[in-house]
Coordinates of C-alpha atoms in Angstrom, one line a residue:
M1 CA 13.1 -4.5 -1.5
I2 CA 11.8 -0.9 -1.3
Q3 CA 11.1 1.0 1.8
G4 CA 8.0 3.1 2.5
I5 CA 6.1 4.1 5.6
G6 CA 4.0 1.6 7.5
A7 CA 0.5 3.2 7.9
S8 CA -1.7 0.2 8.7
M9 CA -0.3 -3.0 10.3
G10 CA -0.3 -6.4 8.8
I11 CA 1.3 -8.5 6.1
A12 CA -0.1 -9.1 2.6
I13 CA 1.2 -11.4 -0.1
G14 CA -0.4 -11.4 -3.5
K15 CA -0.6 -10.1 -7.1
S16 CA -0.6 -6.3 -7.7
F17 CA -3.3 -4.3 -9.4
V18 CA -2.3 -0.8 -10.4
L19 CA -5.1 1.6 -10.2
P20 CA -5.3 3.9 -13.3
N21 CA -4.8 7.5 -12.6
W22 CA -8.2 9.1 -11.8
E23 CA -7.5 12.2 -13.8
W24 CA -8.5 13.2 -17.4
E25 CA -7.2 15.5 -20.1
V26 CA -9.5 18.5 -20.5
P27 CA -9.5 20.3 -23.9
D28 CA -9.2 24.1 -23.5
N29 CA -12.7 24.8 -24.8
K30 CA -14.0 28.4 -25.0
V31 CA -17.6 29.7 -24.7
D32 CA -19.4 32.9 -25.6
V33 CA -21.0 35.3 -23.1
A34 CA -24.4 33.9 -24.1
D35 CA -23.3 30.5 -22.9
F36 CA -22.4 31.5 -19.4
A37 CA -25.8 30.6 -17.9
R38 CA -25.7 27.2 -19.5
E39 CA -22.1 26.5 -18.2
F40 CA -23.1 27.6 -14.7
E41 CA -26.1 25.2 -14.7
R42 CA -23.8 22.4 -15.9
V43 CA -21.6 23.1 -12.8
Y44 CA -24.6 23.2 -10.5
E45 CA -26.0 19.9 -11.9
G46 CA -22.5 18.3 -11.5
I47 CA -22.3 19.5 -7.9
R48 CA -25.8 18.1 -7.2
T49 CA -24.9 14.7 -8.7
S50 CA -21.6 14.6 -6.9
K51 CA -23.2 15.4 -3.5
F52 CA -25.7 12.7 -4.0
E53 CA -23.0 10.1 -4.7
I54 CA -20.8 11.2 -1.8
Q55 CA -23.8 11.0 0.6
Q56 CA -24.5 7.5 -0.7
I57 CA -20.8 6.5 -0.1
K58 CA -21.0 8.0 3.4
D59 CA -24.2 6.0 4.3
E60 CA -22.8 2.8 2.9
L61 CA -19.4 3.2 4.7
R62 CA -21.0 4.0 8.0
E63 CA -22.1 0.3 8.3
V64 CA -18.5 -0.8 7.7
V65 CA -16.2 1.5 9.6
G66 CA -18.5 3.4 11.9
S67 CA -20.0 6.9 11.9
D68 CA -16.8 8.7 12.9
E69 CA -14.7 7.5 10.0
S70 CA -17.6 7.9 7.6
Q71 CA -17.7 11.6 8.5
I72 CA -14.5 12.0 6.4
F73 CA -17.0 12.7 3.6
D74 CA -18.5 15.6 5.4
A75 CA -15.3 17.5 4.4
H76 CA -16.0 16.5 0.8
L77 CA -19.5 17.8 0.9
A78 CA -18.3 21.0 2.5
I79 CA -15.9 21.6 -0.4
L80 CA -18.8 21.4 -2.8
D81 CA -20.8 23.9 -0.7
D82 CA -17.9 26.3 -0.3
P83 CA -18.7 29.6 -1.9
V84 CA -14.9 30.2 -2.4
F85 CA -14.6 27.1 -4.6
M86 CA -17.7 28.0 -6.6
N87 CA -16.7 31.7 -7.0
E88 CA -13.3 30.6 -8.4
I89 CA -15.0 28.4 -11.0
Q90 CA -17.5 31.1 -12.0
G91 CA -14.8 33.7 -12.1
I92 CA -12.7 31.6 -14.6
I93 CA -15.8 31.1 -16.8
Q94 CA -16.6 34.8 -16.8
R95 CA -13.1 36.3 -17.1
Q96 CA -11.6 33.7 -19.4
Y97 CA -14.6 32.6 -21.4
K98 CA -13.8 28.9 -20.6
A99 CA -16.1 25.9 -20.5
A100 CA -17.3 24.5 -17.2
E101 CA -15.0 21.5 -17.2
V102 CA -12.0 23.7 -18.0
A103 CA -12.9 26.1 -15.2
V104 CA -13.3 23.3 -12.7
K105 CA -9.9 21.8 -13.7
E106 CA -8.2 25.1 -13.3
A107 CA -9.8 25.8 -10.0
I108 CA -8.7 22.3 -8.7
D109 CA -5.2 22.9 -9.9
H110 CA -5.1 26.4 -8.2
F111 CA -6.3 25.2 -4.8
V112 CA -4.2 22.0 -4.9
T113 CA -1.0 23.9 -5.7
M114 CA -1.8 26.5 -3.0
F115 CA -2.2 23.8 -0.4
D116 CA 0.8 21.7 -1.5
L117 CA 3.1 24.7 -1.2
L118 CA 2.2 25.0 2.5
D119 CA 4.7 23.4 4.9
D120 CA 2.0 21.6 6.8
D121 CA 1.2 17.9 6.4
Y122 CA -2.5 18.4 7.4
M123 CA -3.0 21.0 4.7
K124 CA -1.3 18.8 2.1
E125 CA -3.8 16.0 2.9
R126 CA -6.6 18.5 2.4
A127 CA -5.2 19.1 -1.1
L128 CA -6.0 15.4 -1.8
D129 CA -9.6 16.0 -0.6
I130 CA -10.0 18.9 -3.1
K131 CA -8.5 16.8 -5.9
D132 CA -10.8 13.9 -5.1
V133 CA -13.9 16.1 -5.0
G134 CA -12.9 18.0 -8.1
N135 CA -12.2 14.9 -10.1
R136 CA -15.6 13.5 -9.2
L137 CA -17.2 16.8 -10.4
L138 CA -15.1 16.6 -13.6
K139 CA -16.2 13.0 -14.2
H140 CA -19.8 14.2 -14.5
L141 CA -19.0 17.2 -16.6
L142 CA -17.0 15.1 -19.1
G143 CA -19.4 12.1 -19.0
V144 CA -16.6 9.6 -18.4
P145 CA -17.1 6.3 -16.5
E146 CA -15.9 5.6 -12.9
V147 CA -12.5 3.8 -12.6
T148 CA -13.4 0.4 -11.1
L149 CA -11.4 -2.3 -9.4
P150 CA -11.3 -5.9 -10.6
S151 CA -14.7 -7.6 -10.3
D152 CA -13.5 -11.2 -9.9
T153 CA -12.9 -12.8 -6.6
Q154 CA -9.1 -13.2 -6.9
P155 CA -7.6 -11.1 -4.0
F156 CA -5.0 -8.5 -4.9
I157 CA -2.7 -5.8 -3.6
L158 CA -3.8 -2.4 -4.7
I159 CA -1.2 0.1 -6.1
A160 CA -2.0 3.8 -6.5
K161 CA -0.2 7.1 -6.7
E162 CA -2.6 8.4 -4.1
L163 CA -5.8 6.8 -2.8
S164 CA -8.7 9.0 -2.1
P165 CA -11.3 8.2 0.6
S166 CA -13.9 7.9 -2.2
Q167 CA -11.9 5.2 -3.9
L168 CA -11.1 3.5 -0.6
A169 CA -14.8 3.5 0.3
H170 CA -15.5 1.0 -2.6
I171 CA -12.9 -1.4 -1.5
N172 CA -14.0 -4.9 -0.4
P173 CA -11.6 -6.0 2.3
D174 CA -12.2 -9.6 1.3
H175 CA -10.7 -8.8 -2.2
V176 CA -8.0 -6.3 -1.3
L177 CA -5.2 -7.9 0.6
G178 CA -3.2 -4.7 1.1
I179 CA -2.5 -1.3 -0.4
V180 CA 0.6 0.5 -1.5
T181 CA 0.6 4.2 -2.4
L182 CA 3.4 6.2 -3.9
A183 CA 2.5 9.3 -1.9
G184 CA 0.6 9.8 1.4
S185 CA 1.2 9.8 5.1
I186 CA 0.0 7.9 8.2
T187 CA -2.2 10.8 9.1
S188 CA -4.2 11.0 5.9
H189 CA -7.9 10.2 5.7
S190 CA -7.1 7.1 3.6
S191 CA -4.7 5.8 6.2
I192 CA -7.3 6.3 8.9
M193 CA -9.8 4.4 6.9
A194 CA -7.4 1.6 6.0
R195 CA -6.7 1.0 9.7
A196 CA -10.4 1.0 10.5
L197 CA -10.9 -1.6 7.7
G198 CA -8.0 -3.6 8.9
V199 CA -6.2 -3.5 5.5
P200 CA -2.4 -3.4 5.6
L201 CA -1.1 -0.2 4.1
V202 CA 2.3 1.1 3.0
V203 CA 2.6 4.8 1.9
G204 CA 5.3 7.0 0.5
V205 CA 7.2 4.5 -1.6
E206 CA 7.8 6.7 -4.7
A207 CA 11.3 7.8 -3.6
S208 CA 12.4 4.2 -3.3
L209 CA 11.1 3.0 -6.7
T210 CA 13.6 2.7 -9.5
E211 CA 10.9 1.5 -11.9
P212 CA 7.1 1.5 -11.7
I213 CA 5.1 -1.4 -10.2
V214 CA 2.9 -3.0 -12.9
T215 CA -0.2 -5.0 -12.6
G216 CA 0.4 -8.8 -12.1
Q217 CA 3.6 -8.6 -10.2
T218 CA 3.9 -10.6 -7.0
L219 CA 4.2 -8.4 -3.9
I220 CA 4.9 -8.7 -0.2
I221 CA 4.0 -5.7 1.9
D222 CA 4.5 -5.2 5.7
G223 CA 2.3 -2.5 7.0
S224 CA 4.2 -2.5 10.3
D225 CA 7.6 -1.3 9.1
G226 CA 6.8 -0.1 5.5
T227 CA 8.7 -2.9 3.7
V228 CA 7.6 -3.8 0.1
Y229 CA 9.1 -6.7 -1.9
I230 CA 8.5 -6.8 -5.7
D231 CA 8.6 -10.3 -7.3
P232 CA 10.4 -11.8 -4.3
K233 CA 12.2 -15.1 -4.4
E234 CA 10.6 -18.2 -3.0
D235 CA 12.6 -18.1 0.2
I236 CA 11.4 -14.6 0.9
I237 CA 7.8 -15.6 0.2
S238 CA 8.2 -18.6 2.5
L239 CA 9.7 -16.4 5.2
Y240 CA 6.8 -13.9 5.1
N241 CA 4.2 -16.7 4.9
E242 CA 5.6 -18.1 8.0
L243 CA 5.7 -14.7 9.7
H244 CA 2.1 -14.0 8.6
D245 CA 1.0 -17.4 10.1
R246 CA 2.9 -16.7 13.3
Q247 CA 1.3 -13.2 13.7
T248 CA -2.1 -14.8 13.2
E249 CA -1.5 -17.5 15.7
A250 CA 0.0 -15.1 18.2
K251 CA -3.1 -12.9 18.0
R252 CA -5.3 -15.9 18.5
K253 CA -3.4 -17.0 21.6
L254 CA -3.3 -13.5 23.1
Q255 CA -7.1 -13.4 22.9
H256 CA -7.1 -15.9 25.8
F257 CA -5.9 -13.1 28.1
A258 CA -8.8 -10.7 27.2
E259 CA -10.9 -11.8 30.2
C260 CA -8.0 -12.1 32.7
N261 CA -7.5 -9.5 35.4
A262 CA -4.4 -7.3 34.8
E263 CA -2.6 -8.3 38.0
T264 CA 1.0 -9.3 38.7
P265 CA 1.8 -12.5 40.6
D266 CA 2.5 -10.5 43.7
G267 CA -0.8 -8.7 43.6
K268 CA -0.3 -5.3 41.9
Y269 CA -3.4 -4.5 39.8
L270 CA -2.7 -2.2 36.8
R271 CA -5.7 -0.8 34.9
L272 CA -5.2 -1.3 31.2
E273 CA -7.3 1.2 29.2
A274 CA -7.6 2.3 25.6
N275 CA -6.9 5.5 23.7
I276 CA -9.8 5.9 21.3
S277 CA -11.2 8.5 18.9
S278 CA -14.3 6.7 17.8
L279 CA -16.9 4.0 18.7
K280 CA -15.3 1.7 16.2
E281 CA -12.0 1.8 18.1
L282 CA -13.9 1.3 21.3
E283 CA -15.3 -2.0 20.1
I284 CA -11.8 -3.2 19.0
A285 CA -10.4 -2.2 22.4
L286 CA -13.1 -4.0 24.4
A287 CA -12.5 -7.1 22.3
G288 CA -8.9 -6.8 23.3
G289 CA -9.6 -6.7 27.1
A290 CA -9.5 -3.0 27.8
T291 CA -10.9 -2.0 31.2
G292 CA -12.1 1.4 30.3
V293 CA -11.0 4.4 28.1
G294 CA -8.1 6.4 29.5
L295 CA -8.1 8.9 26.7
F296 CA -11.0 9.8 24.4
R297 CA -9.5 12.2 21.8
T298 CA -12.6 14.4 21.3
E299 CA -11.0 16.5 18.6
F300 CA -11.8 13.9 16.1
L301 CA -15.5 14.7 16.6
Y302 CA -14.6 18.2 15.3
M303 CA -12.5 17.2 12.3
D304 CA -13.6 16.5 8.7
R305 CA -16.8 18.5 8.9
S306 CA -17.9 21.9 8.0
R307 CA -18.9 23.3 11.4
F308 CA -18.4 22.8 15.1
P309 CA -20.4 19.8 16.5
K310 CA -23.5 20.8 18.5
E311 CA -24.0 19.9 22.1
E312 CA -26.5 17.2 21.2
E313 CA -24.2 15.6 18.7
Q314 CA -21.4 15.5 21.2
Y315 CA -23.7 14.2 24.0
E316 CA -24.9 11.3 21.9
V317 CA -21.4 10.2 21.2
Y318 CA -20.2 10.5 24.8
R319 CA -23.3 8.8 26.1
S320 CA -22.9 5.9 23.7
V321 CA -19.3 5.3 24.8
A322 CA -20.2 5.6 28.5
E323 CA -23.0 3.1 28.2
R324 CA -21.0 0.7 26.1
L325 CA -18.3 0.7 28.8
G326 CA -20.9 -0.5 31.3
G327 CA -19.5 1.3 34.3
E328 CA -15.8 1.2 33.4
P329 CA -14.0 4.6 33.4
L330 CA -14.2 7.0 30.5
V331 CA -11.7 9.8 30.5
I332 CA -12.9 12.5 28.0
R333 CA -10.1 14.9 27.1
T334 CA -11.5 18.3 26.1
L335 CA -10.8 19.7 22.7
D336 CA -7.1 19.5 21.8
I337 CA -6.7 21.2 18.4
G338 CA -3.8 23.4 17.2
G339 CA -0.3 22.2 16.5
D340 CA -0.7 19.5 13.9
K341 CA -4.5 19.2 14.3
Q342 CA -6.4 21.9 12.4
L343 CA -10.0 22.5 11.6
D344 CA -11.0 23.6 8.1
Y345 CA -13.7 25.9 9.4
F346 CA -11.8 27.4 12.4
D347 CA -9.2 29.9 11.4
I348 CA -6.1 29.6 13.6
P349 CA -3.6 32.3 12.7
E350 CA -0.4 31.1 11.1
E351 CA 2.3 30.6 13.7
D352 CA 6.1 30.2 13.6
N353 CA 5.8 27.5 16.4
P354 CA 2.3 26.1 16.3
F355 CA 3.1 23.4 18.9
L356 CA 4.0 26.3 21.3
G357 CA 1.1 28.5 20.3
Y358 CA -2.7 28.8 20.1
R359 CA -3.9 25.3 21.0
A360 CA -5.6 22.9 23.4
I361 CA -6.7 24.5 26.7
R362 CA -5.6 27.9 25.4
I363 CA -8.2 27.8 22.7
S364 CA -10.9 26.5 25.1
L365 CA -10.3 29.4 27.6
D366 CA -10.3 31.9 24.8
R367 CA -13.4 30.5 23.1
K368 CA -15.5 29.8 26.3
D369 CA -18.6 29.4 24.2
L370 CA -17.1 26.3 22.4
F371 CA -15.7 25.1 25.7
K372 CA -18.9 25.3 27.6
T373 CA -20.8 23.5 24.9
Q374 CA -18.4 20.6 25.1
L375 CA -18.5 20.6 29.0
R376 CA -22.3 20.6 29.0
A377 CA -22.3 17.5 26.7
I378 CA -19.7 15.8 28.9
L379 CA -21.7 16.6 32.1
R380 CA -24.9 15.3 30.5
A381 CA -23.2 12.0 29.6
S382 CA -21.8 11.6 33.1
V383 CA -25.1 10.1 34.4
H384 CA -24.6 7.2 31.9
G385 CA -21.3 5.9 33.2
A386 CA -18.0 6.6 35.1
V387 CA -17.2 9.7 33.1
K388 CA -14.2 11.9 33.9
V389 CA -13.1 15.2 32.3
M390 CA -9.5 16.0 31.5
Y391 CA -7.9 19.3 30.4
P392 CA -4.9 19.1 27.9
L393 CA -1.7 21.1 27.8
V394 CA -2.1 22.7 31.3
T395 CA 0.9 24.8 32.4
S396 CA -0.5 26.5 35.5
V397 CA -2.9 26.4 38.4
D398 CA -4.6 29.5 36.9
E399 CA -5.6 27.5 33.8
I400 CA -7.2 24.8 35.9
R401 CA -9.1 27.3 38.0
A402 CA -10.3 29.2 34.9
A403 CA -11.4 25.9 33.3
N404 CA -13.3 24.9 36.4
V405 CA -15.1 28.3 36.4
V406 CA -16.5 27.4 33.0
L407 CA -17.4 23.9 34.2
A408 CA -19.3 25.4 37.2
E409 CA -21.1 27.7 34.8
A410 CA -22.2 24.7 32.7
M411 CA -23.4 23.0 35.9
R412 CA -25.5 26.0 36.9
E413 CA -27.1 26.1 33.4
L414 CA -28.0 22.4 33.6
D415 CA -29.4 22.9 37.1
A416 CA -31.6 25.8 35.8
E417 CA -32.8 23.6 32.9
G418 CA -33.5 20.6 35.2
I419 CA -31.0 18.4 33.3
P420 CA -29.2 15.7 35.5
Y421 CA -25.5 15.2 35.7
E422 CA -22.8 13.8 38.0
R423 CA -22.1 16.7 40.5
N424 CA -18.8 15.2 41.6
I425 CA -17.5 14.4 38.2
P426 CA -13.7 13.8 38.6
V427 CA -11.5 16.4 36.9
G428 CA -7.9 15.7 35.8
V429 CA -5.1 17.2 33.7
M430 CA -2.6 16.0 31.2
I431 CA 0.9 16.3 32.4
E432 CA 2.7 17.0 29.0
V433 CA 4.9 20.0 29.5
P434 CA 7.9 20.5 31.8
A435 CA 6.2 23.3 33.6
A436 CA 3.4 21.0 34.7
V437 CA 6.0 18.5 36.0
I438 CA 7.9 21.2 38.0
I439 CA 4.7 22.3 39.7
A440 CA 3.0 18.9 39.8
D441 CA 2.8 19.2 43.6
L442 CA 0.7 22.3 43.2
L443 CA -1.5 21.0 40.4
A444 CA -2.2 17.8 42.4
Q445 CA -3.9 20.0 45.0
E446 CA -6.4 21.2 42.3
V447 CA -7.5 18.0 40.5
D448 CA -8.5 14.4 41.1
F449 CA -6.1 12.7 38.8
F450 CA -3.0 13.1 36.5
S451 CA -2.5 11.5 33.1
I452 CA 1.1 11.7 31.8
G453 CA 1.2 12.3 28.0
T454 CA 4.6 11.0 27.2
N455 CA 4.6 12.1 23.5
D456 CA 4.4 15.8 24.1
L457 CA 6.3 15.7 27.4
L458 CA 9.2 14.1 25.6
Q459 CA 9.0 16.5 22.7
F460 CA 9.0 19.6 24.9
T461 CA 11.6 18.2 27.3
L462 CA 14.1 17.4 24.6
A463 CA 13.1 20.3 22.2
V464 CA 12.7 17.7 19.5
D465 CA 9.9 17.8 16.9
R466 CA 9.1 14.2 16.4
M467 CA 7.7 14.8 12.9
N468 CA 11.0 16.3 11.7
E469 CA 12.9 13.6 9.9
E470 CA 16.2 15.5 10.3
I471 CA 16.2 15.2 14.0
S472 CA 13.8 12.3 14.6
H473 CA 16.7 10.2 15.9
L474 CA 16.9 12.6 18.9
Y475 CA 13.3 11.7 19.9
D476 CA 14.4 9.3 22.6
P477 CA 11.6 7.9 24.9
F478 CA 14.1 6.4 27.3
H479 CA 16.1 9.6 27.8
P480 CA 17.0 9.9 31.5
A481 CA 15.5 13.3 31.6
L482 CA 12.1 12.0 30.6
L483 CA 12.2 9.2 33.2
R484 CA 13.1 11.8 35.9
M485 CA 10.1 13.9 34.8
I486 CA 7.8 10.9 35.1
K487 CA 9.2 10.0 38.5
T488 CA 8.6 13.5 39.8
T489 CA 5.0 13.5 38.5
V490 CA 4.1 10.2 40.0
E491 CA 5.6 11.1 43.4
A492 CA 3.7 14.4 43.5
A493 CA 0.4 12.5 42.7
K494 CA 1.1 9.8 45.4
E495 CA 2.0 12.4 48.0
R496 CA -1.4 14.1 47.4
G497 CA -3.3 10.8 47.2
I498 CA -4.6 11.3 43.6
K499 CA -4.6 8.7 40.8
V500 CA -1.9 8.8 38.1
G501 CA -1.8 7.1 34.8
V502 CA 0.2 7.2 31.5
C503 CA -1.5 7.7 28.1
G504 CA 1.3 8.3 25.6
E505 CA 3.0 5.9 23.2
L506 CA 5.4 4.8 26.0
A507 CA 2.4 3.3 27.9
G508 CA 2.2 0.6 25.3
D509 CA 5.9 -0.1 25.0
M510 CA 6.6 -3.5 26.5
R511 CA 10.1 -2.4 27.6
A512 CA 8.7 0.3 29.8
L513 CA 6.4 -2.0 31.9
P514 CA 9.0 -2.5 34.7
I515 CA 9.1 1.3 35.1
W516 CA 5.3 1.6 35.5
L517 CA 5.2 -1.3 38.0
S518 CA 8.1 0.0 40.0
L519 CA 6.7 3.6 40.2
D520 CA 3.3 2.1 41.2
V521 CA 1.3 4.0 38.6
D522 CA -2.5 3.3 38.7
G523 CA -3.1 2.7 35.0
L524 CA -1.9 2.7 31.4
S525 CA -3.9 3.8 28.4
M526 CA -2.7 2.7 25.0
S527 CA -3.8 1.8 21.5
A528 CA -6.0 -1.2 21.4
H529 CA -3.5 -3.6 19.7
S530 CA -1.0 -3.1 22.6
I531 CA -3.3 -4.1 25.4
L532 CA -3.1 -7.9 25.2
P533 CA 0.7 -8.1 24.7
I534 CA 1.2 -5.9 27.7
K535 CA -1.3 -7.9 29.8
E536 CA 0.4 -11.2 28.9
R537 CA 3.7 -9.9 30.2
L538 CA 2.2 -8.2 33.2
L539 CA 0.7 -11.6 34.4
S540 CA 4.2 -13.1 34.7
T541 CA 6.1 -10.1 36.1
R542 CA 6.4 -9.4 39.8
Q543 CA 6.3 -5.8 41.0
D544 CA 9.1 -6.4 43.5
E545 CA 11.6 -7.5 40.8
C546 CA 10.7 -4.4 38.8
K547 CA 11.6 -2.2 41.7
E548 CA 15.1 -3.7 41.6
V549 CA 15.2 -3.0 37.9
W550 CA 14.2 0.7 38.6
R551 CA 17.0 1.0 41.1
N552 CA 19.5 -0.1 38.5
L553 CA 18.0 2.3 35.9
Q554 CA 18.5 5.3 38.1
Q555 CA 22.3 4.6 38.0
C556 CA 22.3 4.9 34.2
R557 CA 23.6 8.0 32.5
T558 CA 22.4 7.3 28.9
S559 CA 19.3 6.0 27.2
S560 CA 21.3 3.2 25.6
E561 CA 22.3 1.9 29.1
I562 CA 18.6 2.2 30.2
I563 CA 17.4 0.3 27.1
G564 CA 20.1 -2.3 27.5
K565 CA 19.0 -3.1 31.1
L566 CA 15.3 -3.1 30.2
E567 CA 15.9 -5.5 27.2
A568 CA 18.0 -7.8 29.4
F569 CA 15.1 -8.0 31.8
M570 CA 12.7 -8.8 29.0
E571 CA 15.0 -11.6 27.7
L572 CA 15.1 -13.0 31.3
K573 CA 11.3 -13.0 31.4
D574 CA 11.2 -14.7 28.0
E575 CA 13.5 -17.4 29.2
Q576 CA 11.5 -17.9 32.4
T577 CA 8.3 -18.2 30.3
A578 CA 9.9 -20.7 27.9
N579 CA 11.1 -22.8 30.8
G580 CA 7.7 -22.8 32.4

């Protein structure tokens, strides 16, 4: 058994197919000055052909995974249009008298090395984009054929060092049971696309391999925990076949709860909403019984493209989501970039502590032109559904008031243009930093609702970077300090009479359900796959018994004690369910 990182859930069992390395040896050919024009034209022609192919891939993929995921290829097109990339190639040809393919190969290596040296996972993933685009261009300059997957109908598990979006775009989910990559991360474009396609994916297995995987070996991969078995024994295969069948049957049974109201036996209704970043995710969430969207991460509309999205582009997406929800709530979070979310075309200065720096509402209030464009799009969409606007990373009353000034300006502009919008659009804030918790009573007087973002709130409360493997064990979602922060926030909202929900990872953690019911939160927003399991447990859990659990939790001094009591309660509920 080897251990990687689970990047797309699911179990796959089948024969391996190792994808040949999509790179070629390039002879160090020299050219004369008289040949420069010809070499430049070869590069231009290769770029034109590459752009045509990428656009075709994008158009084909849009029908499979939706327009948002297919926009990944806008970043590839932007690289080919980037004058810096072209100038580097031309400079190598002119200064070193090298042929077009040699210049392209050296330019790729230069930029990939530069990006790989940066201590930033997002930038490392962009290095893969450059390599993907550059190799496509090299393919045309060298006249070599595309690497293709097996054409027969026998399903297989694909193995690759890295898997580019271009390669993944050609995958038929009916033939590819699962994917294993030696490198990669759960935030890569390929991981995003694999999840959209519903293909199990394990990344980052290279460090665990003692010898390479070869084509034809029997594999078992678990995209949930990152486990990979190579040529497993029959008892392991039987075990995972049974586990796969159980997961499939459990999903089938859970679907029965999609149409049920999320209400406890003693009458507490808890709105179960979805966190989404695309229309594709919305469809999955609605099929899973979501009653609205509690967090629309709009930054994904800004990523993997060459420019900021225009007002009309944003409006069309927001309108489509609002209409599809048919009157159910849609909470649109304004742009939340910075930290680990960067834009290729927006230069954020290098920072020692980017999570504490220029990001989220701070960028919006600094770049009011961008902020107002987004607010205008949100306002215009508000007439098509129950739209709410939410500001991220708020730390003060001043920030709320400053944001509302821009919102009022957007309203006046729409009035002057005769464009309709919901004048009483609800405005809320994310509670995700300790400062916001401490002044929650003051913030509650300024807004219509709170949404507790447990991921950042925990990170800032414990001073733990959850992406840092050295200290990831300290990232403890059941730390008593976090529970006290949540309690303070909920009480401030209830005192003021505003709605309060939870939208971080903890919202979808089954163990935390008694906490939400006992504190009487109004809603939970989570990833789509968590909704039905939470709803199933909610339907058999009384709010009054959860209040007793909460009283016991407040006596605990450690997270292990808290987890122990919550798991004991879960076991009790499982026994009650089993006994009818």
